[in-house]
Coordinates of C-alpha atoms in Angstrom, one line a residue:
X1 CA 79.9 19.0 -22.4
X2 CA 80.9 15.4 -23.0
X3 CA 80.9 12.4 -20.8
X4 CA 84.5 12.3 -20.8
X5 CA 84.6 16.2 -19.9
X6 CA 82.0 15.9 -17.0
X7 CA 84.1 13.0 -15.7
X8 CA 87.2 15.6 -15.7
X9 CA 84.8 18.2 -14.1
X10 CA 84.0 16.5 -11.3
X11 CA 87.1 14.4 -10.4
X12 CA 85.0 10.9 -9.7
X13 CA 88.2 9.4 -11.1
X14 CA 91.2 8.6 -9.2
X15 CA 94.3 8.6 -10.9
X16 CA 95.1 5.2 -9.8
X17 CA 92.0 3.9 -11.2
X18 CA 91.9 0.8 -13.2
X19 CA 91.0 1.4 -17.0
X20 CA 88.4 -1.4 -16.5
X21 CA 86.4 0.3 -13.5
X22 CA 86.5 3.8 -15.2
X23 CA 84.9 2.4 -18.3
X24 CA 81.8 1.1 -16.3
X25 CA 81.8 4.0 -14.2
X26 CA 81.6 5.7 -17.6
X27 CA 78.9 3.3 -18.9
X28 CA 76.5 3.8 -16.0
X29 CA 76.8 7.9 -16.8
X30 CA 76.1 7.4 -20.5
X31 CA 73.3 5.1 -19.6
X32 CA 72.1 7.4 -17.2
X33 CA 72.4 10.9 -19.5
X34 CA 70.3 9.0 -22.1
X35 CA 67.3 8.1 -19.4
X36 CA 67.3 12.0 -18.5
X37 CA 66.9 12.7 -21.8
X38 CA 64.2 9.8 -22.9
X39 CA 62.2 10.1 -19.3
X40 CA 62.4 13.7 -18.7
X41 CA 59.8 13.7 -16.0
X42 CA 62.2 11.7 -14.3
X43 CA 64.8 14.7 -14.1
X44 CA 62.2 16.6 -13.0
X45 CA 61.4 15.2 -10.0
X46 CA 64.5 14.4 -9.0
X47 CA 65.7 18.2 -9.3
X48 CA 62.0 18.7 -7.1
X49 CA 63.5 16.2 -4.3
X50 CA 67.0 17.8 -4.0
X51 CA 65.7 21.1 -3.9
X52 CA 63.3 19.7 -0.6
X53 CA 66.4 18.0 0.9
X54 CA 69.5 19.5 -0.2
X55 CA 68.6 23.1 -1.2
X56 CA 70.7 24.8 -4.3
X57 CA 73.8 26.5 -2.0
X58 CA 76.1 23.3 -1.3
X59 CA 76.1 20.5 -3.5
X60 CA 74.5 17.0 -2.2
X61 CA 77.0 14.7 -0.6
X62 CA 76.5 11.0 0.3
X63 CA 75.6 12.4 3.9
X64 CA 72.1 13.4 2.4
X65 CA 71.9 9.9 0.6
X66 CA 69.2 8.3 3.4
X67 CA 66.6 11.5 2.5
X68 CA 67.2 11.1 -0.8
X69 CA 64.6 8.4 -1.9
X70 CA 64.0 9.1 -5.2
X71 CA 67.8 9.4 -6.1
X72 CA 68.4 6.0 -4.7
X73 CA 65.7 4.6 -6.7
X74 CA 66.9 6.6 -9.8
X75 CA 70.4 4.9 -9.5
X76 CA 68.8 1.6 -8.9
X77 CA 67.0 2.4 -12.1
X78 CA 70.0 2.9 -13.8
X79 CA 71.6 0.1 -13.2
X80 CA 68.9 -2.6 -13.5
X81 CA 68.0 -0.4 -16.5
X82 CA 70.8 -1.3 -18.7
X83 CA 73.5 -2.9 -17.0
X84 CA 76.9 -2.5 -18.6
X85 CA 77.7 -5.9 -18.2
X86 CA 74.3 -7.6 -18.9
X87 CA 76.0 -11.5 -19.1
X88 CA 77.8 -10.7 -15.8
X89 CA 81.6 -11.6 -15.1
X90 CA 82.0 -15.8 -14.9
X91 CA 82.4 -17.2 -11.5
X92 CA 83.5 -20.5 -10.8
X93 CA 81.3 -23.0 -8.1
X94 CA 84.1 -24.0 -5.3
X95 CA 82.5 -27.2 -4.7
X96 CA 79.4 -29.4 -5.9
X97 CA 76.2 -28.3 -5.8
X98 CA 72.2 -28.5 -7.0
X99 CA 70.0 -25.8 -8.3
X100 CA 66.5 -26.5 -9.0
X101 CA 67.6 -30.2 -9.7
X102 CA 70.7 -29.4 -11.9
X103 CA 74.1 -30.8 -10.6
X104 CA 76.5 -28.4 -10.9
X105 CA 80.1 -30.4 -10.2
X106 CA 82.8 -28.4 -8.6
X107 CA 85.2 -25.9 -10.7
X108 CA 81.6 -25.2 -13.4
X109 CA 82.0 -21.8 -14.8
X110 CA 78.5 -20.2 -14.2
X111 CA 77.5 -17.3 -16.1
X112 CA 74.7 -15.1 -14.7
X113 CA 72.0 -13.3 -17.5
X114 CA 72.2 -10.2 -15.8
X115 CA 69.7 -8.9 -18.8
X116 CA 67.3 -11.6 -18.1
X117 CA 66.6 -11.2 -14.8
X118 CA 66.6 -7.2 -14.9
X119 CA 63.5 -7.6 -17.2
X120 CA 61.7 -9.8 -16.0
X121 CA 58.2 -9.5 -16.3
X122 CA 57.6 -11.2 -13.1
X123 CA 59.8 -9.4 -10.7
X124 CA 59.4 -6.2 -12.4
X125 CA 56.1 -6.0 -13.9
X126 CA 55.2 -5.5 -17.7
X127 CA 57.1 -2.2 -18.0
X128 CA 60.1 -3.8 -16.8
X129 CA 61.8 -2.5 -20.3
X130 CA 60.9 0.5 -19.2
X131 CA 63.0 3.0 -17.3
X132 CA 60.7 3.8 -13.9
X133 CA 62.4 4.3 -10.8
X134 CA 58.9 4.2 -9.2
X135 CA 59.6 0.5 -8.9
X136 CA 61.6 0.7 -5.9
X137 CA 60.0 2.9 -4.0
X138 CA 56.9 2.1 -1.5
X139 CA 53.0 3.8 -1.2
X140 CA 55.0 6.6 1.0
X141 CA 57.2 7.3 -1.7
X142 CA 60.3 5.8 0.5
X143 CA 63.2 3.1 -1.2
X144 CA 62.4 -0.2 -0.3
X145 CA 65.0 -2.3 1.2
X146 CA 67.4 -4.2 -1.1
X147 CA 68.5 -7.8 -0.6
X148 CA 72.0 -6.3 0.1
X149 CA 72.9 -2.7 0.9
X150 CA 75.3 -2.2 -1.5
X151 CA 75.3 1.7 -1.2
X152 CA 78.9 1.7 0.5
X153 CA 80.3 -0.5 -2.5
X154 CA 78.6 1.8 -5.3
X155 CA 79.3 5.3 -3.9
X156 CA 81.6 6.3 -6.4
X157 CA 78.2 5.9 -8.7
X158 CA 76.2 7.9 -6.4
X159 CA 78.2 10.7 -5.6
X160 CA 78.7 10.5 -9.7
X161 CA 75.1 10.8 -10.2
X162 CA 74.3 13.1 -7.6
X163 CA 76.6 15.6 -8.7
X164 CA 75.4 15.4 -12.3
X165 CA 72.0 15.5 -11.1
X166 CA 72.2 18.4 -9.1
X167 CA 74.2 20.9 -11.4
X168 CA 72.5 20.2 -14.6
X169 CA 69.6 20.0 -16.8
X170 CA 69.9 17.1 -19.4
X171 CA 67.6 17.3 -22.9
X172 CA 67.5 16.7 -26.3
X173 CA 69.5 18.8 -29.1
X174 CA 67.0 20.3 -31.3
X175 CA 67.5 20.1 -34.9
X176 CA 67.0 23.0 -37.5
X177 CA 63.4 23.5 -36.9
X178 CA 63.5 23.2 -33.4
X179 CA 62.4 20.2 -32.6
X180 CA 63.9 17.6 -30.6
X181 CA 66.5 15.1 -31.7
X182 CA 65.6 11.9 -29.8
X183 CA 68.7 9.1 -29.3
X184 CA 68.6 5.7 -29.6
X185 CA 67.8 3.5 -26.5
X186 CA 68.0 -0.3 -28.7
X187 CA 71.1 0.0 -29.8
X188 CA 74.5 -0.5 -28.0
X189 CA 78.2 -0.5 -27.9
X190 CA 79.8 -3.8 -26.8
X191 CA 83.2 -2.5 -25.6
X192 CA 84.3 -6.0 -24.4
X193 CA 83.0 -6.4 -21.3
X194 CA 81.4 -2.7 -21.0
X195 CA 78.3 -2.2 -23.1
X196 CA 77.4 1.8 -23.5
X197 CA 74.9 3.2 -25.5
X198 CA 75.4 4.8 -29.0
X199 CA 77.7 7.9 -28.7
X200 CA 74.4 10.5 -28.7
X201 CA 74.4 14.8 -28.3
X202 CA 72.3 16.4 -25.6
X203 CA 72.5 19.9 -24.2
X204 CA 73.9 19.8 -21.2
X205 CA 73.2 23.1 -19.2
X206 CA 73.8 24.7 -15.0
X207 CA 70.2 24.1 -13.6
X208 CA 70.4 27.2 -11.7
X209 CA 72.9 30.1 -11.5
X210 CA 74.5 29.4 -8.9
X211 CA 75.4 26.0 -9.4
X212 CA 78.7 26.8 -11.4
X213 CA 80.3 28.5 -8.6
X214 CA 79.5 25.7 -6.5
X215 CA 80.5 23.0 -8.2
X216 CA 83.6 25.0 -9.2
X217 CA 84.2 25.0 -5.2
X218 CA 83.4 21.8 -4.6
X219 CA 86.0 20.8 -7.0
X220 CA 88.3 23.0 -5.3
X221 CA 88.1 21.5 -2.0
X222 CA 88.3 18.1 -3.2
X223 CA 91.5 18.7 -5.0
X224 CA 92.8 20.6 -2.0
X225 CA 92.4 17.2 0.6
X226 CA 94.0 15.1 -2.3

């Protein structure tokens, strides 16, 4: 199953969406498929945590979202991860001001190194290139608090994620001889302002029987309040 076909599967796209926002939206999947498949232990204990919380006969909504605190630090993961836009979109200062003893006059277009400061060493340790949800996440295992909640503004992302998460196991293809075909994690796709990783296969399977019929009446419902 593609991106583009899980995307159609669920419905997380409106069809008054902007081209721009389904790109990223599309980004952050791709980005997060590929860290399912490179950190499968990561899958795994996400799958253990919705099965606690959620159970495997409904699908998890963004109701369940406050119990889920390994899936919020997954997402947070993914996005501090690899951002799809790592340089940021330009903003412009409304007025003069200092920073750390630079002038900045009014109308400077500033440009934020999203990159940088996702791995630094200092605020995220030396595995900061690496992708460990563990990070946000406190000695009892609970999501720490975040400078902003931004949970309402990113929903579309978690209810994204959550679905995928639920429904599916996410692995390697397996060449000829069996053994696993490992993607790329270096290199990227600069799509303008969208950067994705290199188009890469992985088998994409229903994590447990049921889970078919459920997300086939999940998507049923949805379309039926539409």
């Amino acid at each position: 199953m593609s991106i583009s076909g899980i995307l159609e599967r669920l419905k997380v796209t409106d069809s008054d969406s902007s081209a721009a926002g389904a790109e990223t939206t599309a980004g952050v999947l791709s980005w997060f498929m590929l860290a399912m498949v490179l950190y499968p232990d990561v899958q795994k204990k996400i799958h253990k945590e919705l099965d606690a919380v959620v159970g495997r006969d409904r699908m998890p909504t963004f109701a369940d979202l406050d119990r889920l605190h390994y899936v919020q630090a997954t997402v947070r993961e993914a996005l501090r991860w690899h951002p799809v836009d790592p340089v940021g979109l330009p903003h412009q200062s409304t007025e003069d001001d200092w920073y750390e003893g630079h002038f900045i006059p009014k109308g400077t277009i500033c440009i934020a190194n999203v990159w940088a400061l996702n791995r630094d060493v200092e605020a995220y340790g030396a595995d900061a290139a690496d992708f460990n949800p563990g990070r946000f996440l406190d000695k009892n295992g609970k999501i720490m608090p975040a400078l902003a909640d931004t949970k309402e503004d990113e929903s579309l992302v978690y209810d994204m994620l959550l679905m995928v998460s639920d429904d599916a196991n996410i692995r390697p293809v397996k060449d000829a001889q069996g053994k696993p075909v490992m993607p790329i994690e270096s290199v990227s796709i600069n799509d303008g302002l969208v950067v994705r990783p290199l188009p890469f296969d992985c088998d994409i399977t229903y994590r447990f029987p049921e889970a078919e019929g459920i997300l086939a009446q999940t998507k049923e419902l949805v379309e039926s309040e539409r």
